[in-house]
mmCIF file with all atom_site columns, C-alpha atoms in Angstrom:
data_model
loop_
_atom_site.group_PDB
_atom_site.id
_atom_site.type_symbol
_atom_site.label_atom_id
_atom_site.label_alt_id
_atom_site.label_comp_id
_atom_site.label_asym_id
_atom_site.label_entity_id
_atom_site.label_seq_id
_atom_site.pdbx_PDB_ins_code
_atom_site.Cartn_x
_atom_site.Cartn_y
_atom_site.Cartn_z
_atom_site.occupancy
_atom_site.B_iso_or_equiv
_atom_site.pdbx_formal_charge
_atom_site.auth_seq_id
_atom_site.auth_comp_id
_atom_site.auth_asym_id
_atom_site.auth_atom_id
_atom_site.pdbx_PDB_model_num
ATOM 1   C CA . MET A 1 1   ? 0.000   0.000  0.000  1.00 0.00 ? 27  MET A CA 1
ATOM 2   C CA . ASP A 1 2   ? 1.448   3.410  -0.931 1.00 0.00 ? 28  ASP A CA 1
ATOM 3   C CA . GLU A 1 3   ? 1.547   6.424  1.411  1.00 0.00 ? 29  GLU A CA 1
ATOM 4   C CA . ALA A 1 4   ? -1.494  8.138  -0.087 1.00 0.00 ? 30  ALA A CA 1
ATOM 5   C CA . ALA A 1 5   ? -3.603  4.990  0.209  1.00 0.00 ? 31  ALA A CA 1
ATOM 6   C CA . ALA A 1 6   ? -2.463  4.464  3.784  1.00 0.00 ? 32  ALA A CA 1
ATOM 7   C CA . LEU A 1 7   ? -3.378  8.039  4.706  1.00 0.00 ? 33  LEU A CA 1
ATOM 8   C CA . ARG A 1 8   ? -6.806  7.681  3.094  1.00 0.00 ? 34  ARG A CA 1
ATOM 9   C CA . LYS A 1 9   ? -7.340  4.479  5.058  1.00 0.00 ? 35  LYS A CA 1
ATOM 10  C CA . ILE A 1 10  ? -6.814  6.243  8.390  1.00 0.00 ? 36  ILE A CA 1
ATOM 11  C CA . GLU A 1 11  ? -8.865  9.353  7.571  1.00 0.00 ? 37  GLU A CA 1
ATOM 12  C CA . LEU A 1 12  ? -11.786 9.680  9.935  1.00 0.00 ? 38  LEU A CA 1
ATOM 13  C CA . GLU A 1 13  ? -15.424 10.144 9.084  1.00 0.00 ? 39  GLU A CA 1
ATOM 14  C CA . GLU A 1 14  ? -16.733 13.448 10.443 1.00 0.00 ? 40  GLU A CA 1
ATOM 15  C CA . PRO A 1 15  ? -18.011 14.006 13.045 1.00 0.00 ? 41  PRO A CA 1
ATOM 16  C CA . LEU A 1 16  ? -16.533 11.297 15.248 1.00 0.00 ? 42  LEU A CA 1
ATOM 17  C CA . LEU A 1 17  ? -17.929 10.426 18.689 1.00 0.00 ? 43  LEU A CA 1
ATOM 18  C CA . ILE A 1 18  ? -15.553 8.480  20.921 1.00 0.00 ? 44  ILE A CA 1
ATOM 19  C CA . ARG A 1 19  ? -17.656 6.936  23.683 1.00 0.00 ? 45  ARG A CA 1
ATOM 20  C CA . ALA A 1 20  ? -16.902 5.954  27.260 1.00 0.00 ? 46  ALA A CA 1
ATOM 21  C CA . VAL A 1 21  ? -13.180 6.705  27.464 1.00 0.00 ? 47  VAL A CA 1
ATOM 22  C CA . ASP A 1 22  ? -11.006 7.885  30.303 1.00 0.00 ? 48  ASP A CA 1
ATOM 23  C CA . VAL A 1 23  ? -9.364  11.134 29.165 1.00 0.00 ? 49  VAL A CA 1
ATOM 24  C CA . TRP A 1 24  ? -5.829  11.617 30.474 1.00 0.00 ? 50  TRP A CA 1
ATOM 25  C CA . ASN A 1 25  ? -4.691  15.228 30.465 1.00 0.00 ? 51  ASN A CA 1
ATOM 26  C CA . PRO A 1 26  ? -2.325  17.483 32.452 1.00 0.00 ? 52  PRO A CA 1
ATOM 27  C CA . GLU A 1 27  ? -5.073  18.287 34.981 1.00 0.00 ? 53  GLU A CA 1
ATOM 28  C CA . GLY A 1 28  ? -5.730  14.621 35.767 1.00 0.00 ? 54  GLY A CA 1
ATOM 29  C CA . VAL A 1 29  ? -7.981  11.825 34.556 1.00 0.00 ? 55  VAL A CA 1
ATOM 30  C CA . LEU A 1 30  ? -11.546 12.500 33.441 1.00 0.00 ? 56  LEU A CA 1
ATOM 31  C CA . GLU A 1 31  ? -13.315 9.168  33.829 1.00 0.00 ? 57  GLU A CA 1
ATOM 32  C CA . ASN A 1 32  ? -16.052 7.876  31.531 1.00 0.00 ? 58  ASN A CA 1
ATOM 33  C CA . ARG A 1 33  ? -16.282 10.676 28.989 1.00 0.00 ? 59  ARG A CA 1
ATOM 34  C CA . ASP A 1 34  ? -17.670 10.946 25.476 1.00 0.00 ? 60  ASP A CA 1
ATOM 35  C CA . VAL A 1 35  ? -15.431 12.993 23.185 1.00 0.00 ? 61  VAL A CA 1
ATOM 36  C CA . LEU A 1 36  ? -16.778 14.639 20.034 1.00 0.00 ? 62  LEU A CA 1
ATOM 37  C CA . VAL A 1 37  ? -14.290 15.364 17.239 1.00 0.00 ? 63  VAL A CA 1
ATOM 38  C CA . GLU A 1 38  ? -15.301 17.764 14.451 1.00 0.00 ? 64  GLU A CA 1
ATOM 39  C CA . GLY A 1 39  ? -13.055 19.188 11.750 1.00 0.00 ? 65  GLY A CA 1
ATOM 40  C CA . GLY A 1 40  ? -10.126 17.221 13.120 1.00 0.00 ? 66  GLY A CA 1
ATOM 41  C CA . ARG A 1 41  ? -10.358 18.871 16.566 1.00 0.00 ? 67  ARG A CA 1
ATOM 42  C CA . VAL A 1 42  ? -11.960 17.990 19.869 1.00 0.00 ? 68  VAL A CA 1
ATOM 43  C CA . SER A 1 43  ? -15.122 20.070 20.019 1.00 0.00 ? 69  SER A CA 1
ATOM 44  C CA . GLU A 1 44  ? -16.713 18.684 23.187 1.00 0.00 ? 70  GLU A CA 1
ATOM 45  C CA . ILE A 1 45  ? -15.929 16.457 26.167 1.00 0.00 ? 71  ILE A CA 1
ATOM 46  C CA . ARG A 1 46  ? -18.970 15.408 28.196 1.00 0.00 ? 72  ARG A CA 1
ATOM 47  C CA . ARG A 1 47  ? -19.964 12.832 30.806 1.00 0.00 ? 73  ARG A CA 1
ATOM 48  C CA . GLY A 1 48  ? -20.130 9.399  29.174 1.00 0.00 ? 74  GLY A CA 1
ATOM 49  C CA . THR A 1 49  ? -23.543 8.219  28.036 1.00 0.00 ? 75  THR A CA 1
ATOM 50  C CA . GLY A 1 50  ? -22.740 4.549  27.679 1.00 0.00 ? 76  GLY A CA 1
ATOM 51  C CA . GLY A 1 51  ? -21.513 2.085  30.211 1.00 0.00 ? 77  GLY A CA 1
ATOM 52  C CA . LEU A 1 52  ? -19.209 -0.012 28.094 1.00 0.00 ? 78  LEU A CA 1
ATOM 53  C CA . PRO A 1 53  ? -17.885 -3.014 30.031 1.00 0.00 ? 79  PRO A CA 1
ATOM 54  C CA . ARG A 1 54  ? -14.265 -1.936 29.600 1.00 0.00 ? 80  ARG A CA 1
ATOM 55  C CA . ARG A 1 55  ? -13.283 1.677  29.005 1.00 0.00 ? 81  ARG A CA 1
ATOM 56  C CA . LEU A 1 56  ? -10.368 2.739  26.854 1.00 0.00 ? 82  LEU A CA 1
ATOM 57  C CA . VAL A 1 57  ? -7.911  5.579  27.488 1.00 0.00 ? 83  VAL A CA 1
ATOM 58  C CA . LEU A 1 58  ? -7.642  8.701  25.352 1.00 0.00 ? 84  LEU A CA 1
ATOM 59  C CA . LEU A 1 59  ? -4.456  10.692 25.861 1.00 0.00 ? 85  LEU A CA 1
ATOM 60  C CA . PRO A 1 60  ? -2.571  13.505 24.104 1.00 0.00 ? 86  PRO A CA 1
ATOM 61  C CA . ALA A 1 61  ? -0.312  12.678 21.180 1.00 0.00 ? 87  ALA A CA 1
ATOM 62  C CA . GLY A 1 62  ? 3.210   11.738 22.141 1.00 0.00 ? 88  GLY A CA 1
ATOM 63  C CA . VAL A 1 63  ? 6.543   13.339 21.314 1.00 0.00 ? 89  VAL A CA 1
ATOM 64  C CA . ASP A 1 64  ? 9.385   11.196 19.964 1.00 0.00 ? 90  ASP A CA 1
ATOM 65  C CA . LEU A 1 65  ? 12.736  12.859 20.694 1.00 0.00 ? 91  LEU A CA 1
ATOM 66  C CA . HIS A 1 66  ? 14.824  10.485 18.591 1.00 0.00 ? 92  HIS A CA 1
ATOM 67  C CA . VAL A 1 67  ? 13.756  9.639  15.049 1.00 0.00 ? 93  VAL A CA 1
ATOM 68  C CA . HIS A 1 68  ? 15.617  9.212  11.779 1.00 0.00 ? 94  HIS A CA 1
ATOM 69  C CA . LEU A 1 69  ? 13.683  10.727 8.872  1.00 0.00 ? 95  LEU A CA 1
ATOM 70  C CA . ARG A 1 70  ? 16.945  10.394 6.895  1.00 0.00 ? 96  ARG A CA 1
ATOM 71  C CA . VAL A 1 71  ? 16.696  13.726 5.133  1.00 0.00 ? 97  VAL A CA 1
ATOM 72  C CA . PRO A 1 72  ? 18.638  14.796 3.334  1.00 0.00 ? 98  PRO A CA 1
ATOM 73  C CA . GLY A 1 73  ? 20.221  12.017 1.350  1.00 0.00 ? 99  GLY A CA 1
ATOM 74  C CA . GLN A 1 74  ? 19.133  8.604  2.655  1.00 0.00 ? 100 GLN A CA 1
ATOM 75  C CA . PRO A 1 75  ? 15.783  7.670  1.066  1.00 0.00 ? 101 PRO A CA 1
ATOM 76  C CA . ARG A 1 76  ? 16.779  3.998  0.879  1.00 0.00 ? 102 ARG A CA 1
ATOM 77  C CA . LYS A 1 77  ? 16.649  3.889  4.704  1.00 0.00 ? 103 LYS A CA 1
ATOM 78  C CA . GLU A 1 78  ? 13.519  5.995  5.350  1.00 0.00 ? 104 GLU A CA 1
ATOM 79  C CA . THR A 1 79  ? 11.453  8.734  3.757  1.00 0.00 ? 105 THR A CA 1
ATOM 80  C CA . PRO A 1 80  ? 9.626   11.568 5.484  1.00 0.00 ? 106 PRO A CA 1
ATOM 81  C CA . GLY A 1 81  ? 6.365   10.056 4.237  1.00 0.00 ? 107 GLY A CA 1
ATOM 82  C CA . THR A 1 82  ? 6.930   6.618  5.738  1.00 0.00 ? 108 THR A CA 1
ATOM 83  C CA . GLY A 1 83  ? 8.476   7.967  8.937  1.00 0.00 ? 109 GLY A CA 1
ATOM 84  C CA . LEU A 1 84  ? 5.691   10.446 9.637  1.00 0.00 ? 110 LEU A CA 1
ATOM 85  C CA . LEU A 1 85  ? 2.973   7.965  8.692  1.00 0.00 ? 111 LEU A CA 1
ATOM 86  C CA . ALA A 1 86  ? 4.452   5.560  11.258 1.00 0.00 ? 112 ALA A CA 1
ATOM 87  C CA . ALA A 1 87  ? 4.426   8.369  13.834 1.00 0.00 ? 113 ALA A CA 1
ATOM 88  C CA . LEU A 1 88  ? 0.791   9.176  13.047 1.00 0.00 ? 114 LEU A CA 1
ATOM 89  C CA . CYS A 1 89  ? -0.278  5.547  13.344 1.00 0.00 ? 115 CYS A CA 1
ATOM 90  C CA . GLY A 1 90  ? 1.599   5.262  16.635 1.00 0.00 ? 116 GLY A CA 1
ATOM 91  C CA . GLY A 1 91  ? -0.041  8.272  18.275 1.00 0.00 ? 117 GLY A CA 1
ATOM 92  C CA . ILE A 1 92  ? 2.988   10.568 17.935 1.00 0.00 ? 118 ILE A CA 1
ATOM 93  C CA . GLY A 1 93  ? 2.272   14.218 17.136 1.00 0.00 ? 119 GLY A CA 1
ATOM 94  C CA . CYS A 1 94  ? 5.791   15.682 17.166 1.00 0.00 ? 120 CYS A CA 1
ATOM 95  C CA . VAL A 1 95  ? 9.240   14.301 16.330 1.00 0.00 ? 121 VAL A CA 1
ATOM 96  C CA . LEU A 1 96  ? 12.875  15.375 16.619 1.00 0.00 ? 122 LEU A CA 1
ATOM 97  C CA . SER A 1 97  ? 14.888  14.084 13.653 1.00 0.00 ? 123 SER A CA 1
ATOM 98  C CA . MET A 1 98  ? 18.582  13.290 14.035 1.00 0.00 ? 124 MET A CA 1
ATOM 99  C CA . PRO A 1 99  ? 21.356  14.979 12.000 1.00 0.00 ? 125 PRO A CA 1
ATOM 100 C CA . ASN A 1 100 ? 23.409  11.965 10.857 1.00 0.00 ? 126 ASN A CA 1
ATOM 101 C CA . THR A 1 101 ? 22.287  12.384 7.262  1.00 0.00 ? 127 THR A CA 1
ATOM 102 C CA . VAL A 1 102 ? 24.051  12.853 3.912  1.00 0.00 ? 128 VAL A CA 1
ATOM 103 C CA . PRO A 1 103 ? 25.238  15.559 4.173  1.00 0.00 ? 129 PRO A CA 1
ATOM 104 C CA . VAL A 1 104 ? 25.241  15.916 7.948  1.00 0.00 ? 130 VAL A CA 1
ATOM 105 C CA . ILE A 1 105 ? 22.934  18.646 9.257  1.00 0.00 ? 131 ILE A CA 1
ATOM 106 C CA . ASP A 1 106 ? 25.713  20.948 10.459 1.00 0.00 ? 132 ASP A CA 1
ATOM 107 C CA . ARG A 1 107 ? 24.892  24.056 8.398  1.00 0.00 ? 133 ARG A CA 1
ATOM 108 C CA . VAL A 1 108 ? 21.765  26.195 8.075  1.00 0.00 ? 134 VAL A CA 1
ATOM 109 C CA . GLU A 1 109 ? 21.548  25.373 4.361  1.00 0.00 ? 135 GLU A CA 1
ATOM 110 C CA . THR A 1 110 ? 21.361  21.641 5.091  1.00 0.00 ? 136 THR A CA 1
ATOM 111 C CA . TRP A 1 111 ? 18.743  22.220 7.829  1.00 0.00 ? 137 TRP A CA 1
ATOM 112 C CA . GLU A 1 112 ? 16.667  24.237 5.340  1.00 0.00 ? 138 GLU A CA 1
ATOM 113 C CA . ARG A 1 113 ? 16.944  21.427 2.776  1.00 0.00 ? 139 ARG A CA 1
ATOM 114 C CA . ALA A 1 114 ? 15.757  18.898 5.378  1.00 0.00 ? 140 ALA A CA 1
ATOM 115 C CA . ARG A 1 115 ? 12.781  21.136 6.242  1.00 0.00 ? 141 ARG A CA 1
ATOM 116 C CA . GLU A 1 116 ? 11.865  21.448 2.563  1.00 0.00 ? 142 GLU A CA 1
ATOM 117 C CA . GLU A 1 117 ? 12.091  17.695 1.992  1.00 0.00 ? 143 GLU A CA 1
ATOM 118 C CA . THR A 1 118 ? 9.776   16.964 4.928  1.00 0.00 ? 144 THR A CA 1
ATOM 119 C CA . ALA A 1 119 ? 7.214   19.671 4.090  1.00 0.00 ? 145 ALA A CA 1
ATOM 120 C CA . PRO A 1 120 ? 4.860   17.520 1.939  1.00 0.00 ? 146 PRO A CA 1
ATOM 121 C CA . ALA A 1 121 ? 4.739   14.715 4.528  1.00 0.00 ? 147 ALA A CA 1
ATOM 122 C CA . ARG A 1 122 ? 4.264   17.211 7.382  1.00 0.00 ? 148 ARG A CA 1
ATOM 123 C CA . GLU A 1 123 ? 1.343   18.740 5.492  1.00 0.00 ? 149 GLU A CA 1
ATOM 124 C CA . ARG A 1 124 ? -0.270  15.350 4.773  1.00 0.00 ? 150 ARG A CA 1
ATOM 125 C CA . THR A 1 125 ? 0.091   13.911 8.274  1.00 0.00 ? 151 THR A CA 1
ATOM 126 C CA . GLY A 1 126 ? -0.083  16.974 10.509 1.00 0.00 ? 152 GLY A CA 1
ATOM 127 C CA . ILE A 1 127 ? 2.960   15.746 12.433 1.00 0.00 ? 153 ILE A CA 1
ATOM 128 C CA . GLU A 1 128 ? 5.191   18.523 13.775 1.00 0.00 ? 154 GLU A CA 1
ATOM 129 C CA . VAL A 1 129 ? 8.844   17.998 12.803 1.00 0.00 ? 155 VAL A CA 1
ATOM 130 C CA . HIS A 1 130 ? 11.869  19.509 14.502 1.00 0.00 ? 156 HIS A CA 1
ATOM 131 C CA . PHE A 1 131 ? 15.510  18.862 13.748 1.00 0.00 ? 157 PHE A CA 1
ATOM 132 C CA . ALA A 1 132 ? 18.623  18.341 15.787 1.00 0.00 ? 158 ALA A CA 1
ATOM 133 C CA . ALA A 1 133 ? 21.884  19.531 14.239 1.00 0.00 ? 159 ALA A CA 1
ATOM 134 C CA . ALA A 1 134 ? 25.353  18.116 14.736 1.00 0.00 ? 160 ALA A CA 1
ATOM 135 C CA . ILE A 1 135 ? 27.425  19.343 17.648 1.00 0.00 ? 161 ILE A CA 1
ATOM 136 C CA . THR A 1 136 ? 30.563  19.214 15.500 1.00 0.00 ? 162 THR A CA 1
ATOM 137 C CA . GLU A 1 137 ? 31.277  19.823 11.838 1.00 0.00 ? 163 GLU A CA 1
ATOM 138 C CA . GLY A 1 138 ? 30.515  16.659 9.889  1.00 0.00 ? 164 GLY A CA 1
ATOM 139 C CA . GLU A 1 139 ? 30.068  14.817 13.196 1.00 0.00 ? 165 GLU A CA 1
ATOM 140 C CA . ARG A 1 140 ? 33.859  14.406 13.201 1.00 0.00 ? 166 ARG A CA 1
ATOM 141 C CA . GLY A 1 141 ? 34.267  15.576 16.804 1.00 0.00 ? 167 GLY A CA 1
ATOM 142 C CA . THR A 1 142 ? 37.103  17.971 16.032 1.00 0.00 ? 168 THR A CA 1
ATOM 143 C CA . ARG A 1 143 ? 35.458  21.409 15.747 1.00 0.00 ? 169 ARG A CA 1
ATOM 144 C CA . PRO A 1 144 ? 32.031  22.669 16.851 1.00 0.00 ? 170 PRO A CA 1
ATOM 145 C CA . ALA A 1 145 ? 29.470  23.387 14.139 1.00 0.00 ? 171 ALA A CA 1
ATOM 146 C CA . PRO A 1 146 ? 28.104  26.968 13.824 1.00 0.00 ? 172 PRO A CA 1
ATOM 147 C CA . LEU A 1 147 ? 25.836  26.415 16.819 1.00 0.00 ? 173 LEU A CA 1
ATOM 148 C CA . GLU A 1 148 ? 24.554  29.981 17.120 1.00 0.00 ? 174 GLU A CA 1
ATOM 149 C CA . GLU A 1 149 ? 23.545  30.205 13.452 1.00 0.00 ? 175 GLU A CA 1
ATOM 150 C CA . LEU A 1 150 ? 21.757  26.870 13.614 1.00 0.00 ? 176 LEU A CA 1
ATOM 151 C CA . ALA A 1 151 ? 19.915  27.789 16.826 1.00 0.00 ? 177 ALA A CA 1
ATOM 152 C CA . ASP A 1 152 ? 18.866  31.137 15.347 1.00 0.00 ? 178 ASP A CA 1
ATOM 153 C CA . ALA A 1 153 ? 17.516  29.309 12.285 1.00 0.00 ? 179 ALA A CA 1
ATOM 154 C CA . GLY A 1 154 ? 15.322  27.045 14.425 1.00 0.00 ? 180 GLY A CA 1
ATOM 155 C CA . VAL A 1 155 ? 17.333  23.949 15.309 1.00 0.00 ? 181 VAL A CA 1
ATOM 156 C CA . ARG A 1 156 ? 15.978  22.586 18.597 1.00 0.00 ? 182 ARG A CA 1
ATOM 157 C CA . ALA A 1 157 ? 18.829  20.384 19.889 1.00 0.00 ? 183 ALA A CA 1
ATOM 158 C CA . PHE A 1 158 ? 22.390  19.328 19.116 1.00 0.00 ? 184 PHE A CA 1
ATOM 159 C CA . THR A 1 159 ? 23.879  15.835 18.931 1.00 0.00 ? 185 THR A CA 1
ATOM 160 C CA . ASP A 1 160 ? 26.541  13.923 17.052 1.00 0.00 ? 186 ASP A CA 1
ATOM 161 C CA . ASP A 1 161 ? 24.056  11.055 17.006 1.00 0.00 ? 187 ASP A CA 1
ATOM 162 C CA . GLY A 1 162 ? 25.746  7.763  16.261 1.00 0.00 ? 188 GLY A CA 1
ATOM 163 C CA . ARG A 1 163 ? 29.067  9.105  17.495 1.00 0.00 ? 189 ARG A CA 1
ATOM 164 C CA . GLY A 1 164 ? 30.241  10.441 20.807 1.00 0.00 ? 190 GLY A CA 1
ATOM 165 C CA . VAL A 1 165 ? 32.221  13.668 21.081 1.00 0.00 ? 191 VAL A CA 1
ATOM 166 C CA . ALA A 1 166 ? 35.436  12.289 22.587 1.00 0.00 ? 192 ALA A CA 1
ATOM 167 C CA . SER A 1 167 ? 37.355  15.567 22.922 1.00 0.00 ? 193 SER A CA 1
ATOM 168 C CA . ASP A 1 168 ? 36.901  17.218 26.317 1.00 0.00 ? 194 ASP A CA 1
ATOM 169 C CA . GLU A 1 169 ? 37.952  20.585 24.858 1.00 0.00 ? 195 GLU A CA 1
ATOM 170 C CA . VAL A 1 170 ? 35.414  20.437 22.019 1.00 0.00 ? 196 VAL A CA 1
ATOM 171 C CA . MET A 1 171 ? 32.678  19.322 24.421 1.00 0.00 ? 197 MET A CA 1
ATOM 172 C CA . ASP A 1 172 ? 33.510  22.102 26.909 1.00 0.00 ? 198 ASP A CA 1
ATOM 173 C CA . GLU A 1 173 ? 33.274  24.704 24.154 1.00 0.00 ? 199 GLU A CA 1
ATOM 174 C CA . ALA A 1 174 ? 29.993  23.287 22.804 1.00 0.00 ? 200 ALA A CA 1
ATOM 175 C CA . LEU A 1 175 ? 28.429  23.155 26.275 1.00 0.00 ? 201 LEU A CA 1
ATOM 176 C CA . ALA A 1 176 ? 29.454  26.736 27.048 1.00 0.00 ? 202 ALA A CA 1
ATOM 177 C CA . ARG A 1 177 ? 28.087  28.045 23.761 1.00 0.00 ? 203 ARG A CA 1
ATOM 178 C CA . LEU A 1 178 ? 24.844  26.069 23.961 1.00 0.00 ? 204 LEU A CA 1
ATOM 179 C CA . SER A 1 179 ? 24.130  27.126 27.548 1.00 0.00 ? 205 SER A CA 1
ATOM 180 C CA . ALA A 1 180 ? 23.845  30.693 26.284 1.00 0.00 ? 206 ALA A CA 1
ATOM 181 C CA . LEU A 1 181 ? 21.462  29.535 23.521 1.00 0.00 ? 207 LEU A CA 1
ATOM 182 C CA . ASP A 1 182 ? 19.082  27.565 25.757 1.00 0.00 ? 208 ASP A CA 1
ATOM 183 C CA . ARG A 1 183 ? 19.376  24.487 23.526 1.00 0.00 ? 209 ARG A CA 1
ATOM 184 C CA . PRO A 1 184 ? 20.028  20.971 24.819 1.00 0.00 ? 210 PRO A CA 1
ATOM 185 C CA . LEU A 1 185 ? 23.133  19.013 23.952 1.00 0.00 ? 211 LEU A CA 1
ATOM 186 C CA . ARG A 1 186 ? 22.431  15.297 23.572 1.00 0.00 ? 212 ARG A CA 1
ATOM 187 C CA . GLN A 1 187 ? 25.667  13.364 23.872 1.00 0.00 ? 213 GLN A CA 1
ATOM 188 C CA . HIS A 1 188 ? 25.753  9.962  22.184 1.00 0.00 ? 214 HIS A CA 1
ATOM 189 C CA . ALA A 1 189 ? 27.228  8.022  25.070 1.00 0.00 ? 215 ALA A CA 1
ATOM 190 C CA . ALA A 1 190 ? 29.900  6.015  23.277 1.00 0.00 ? 216 ALA A CA 1
ATOM 191 C CA . MET A 1 191 ? 33.666  6.200  23.146 1.00 0.00 ? 217 MET A CA 1
ATOM 192 C CA . PRO A 1 192 ? 34.920  5.736  19.583 1.00 0.00 ? 218 PRO A CA 1
ATOM 193 C CA . GLY A 1 193 ? 37.309  2.851  19.139 1.00 0.00 ? 219 GLY A CA 1
ATOM 194 C CA . HIS A 1 194 ? 37.045  1.448  22.669 1.00 0.00 ? 220 HIS A CA 1
ATOM 195 C CA . GLY A 1 195 ? 36.501  -2.067 21.288 1.00 0.00 ? 221 GLY A CA 1
ATOM 196 C CA . GLY A 1 196 ? 34.213  -3.197 24.104 1.00 0.00 ? 222 GLY A CA 1
ATOM 197 C CA . VAL A 1 197 ? 30.862  -2.685 25.747 1.00 0.00 ? 223 VAL A CA 1
ATOM 198 C CA . LEU A 1 198 ? 30.290  0.328  27.974 1.00 0.00 ? 224 LEU A CA 1
#
């Protein structure tokens, strides 16, 4: 089944009434509720009208902080369409895509290309996509990437995913610069060439 057919298959009839669910939200659990969805949005939550023998749980969409949409340059591994369709089917509403792509997302131009390549799939699925950029140029661990430029452009986090930054000096510099930018650094906890299990 192609992406378009899969998306059509999961489209909902409107309006949709979800009956007798427990709604989990930041304020707590609302037990036995009927939820009306119209135009793709929750329009009403009311006391449940049916006493189904076993209630289900309705909760907000999840956030996946480590996905590989493989853009740019790796469509043989994943495409934005297949990755975001999987997220949609799994109840994920927002993803953070990793930078170990071809080329590595270590420049604003590459980040912009990745955003452009995911745009059609984002539009079709409604999944919010954010990108992490590399901590170091080319994920080589020798020199920090232009962290400030990337953060200003909209990059949400930094990681040399798949590789650890082994240099204490490079890591110290990256941490100092990122602390001023209010962006997380996500170290890939591995020591290159150690030859064993950590």
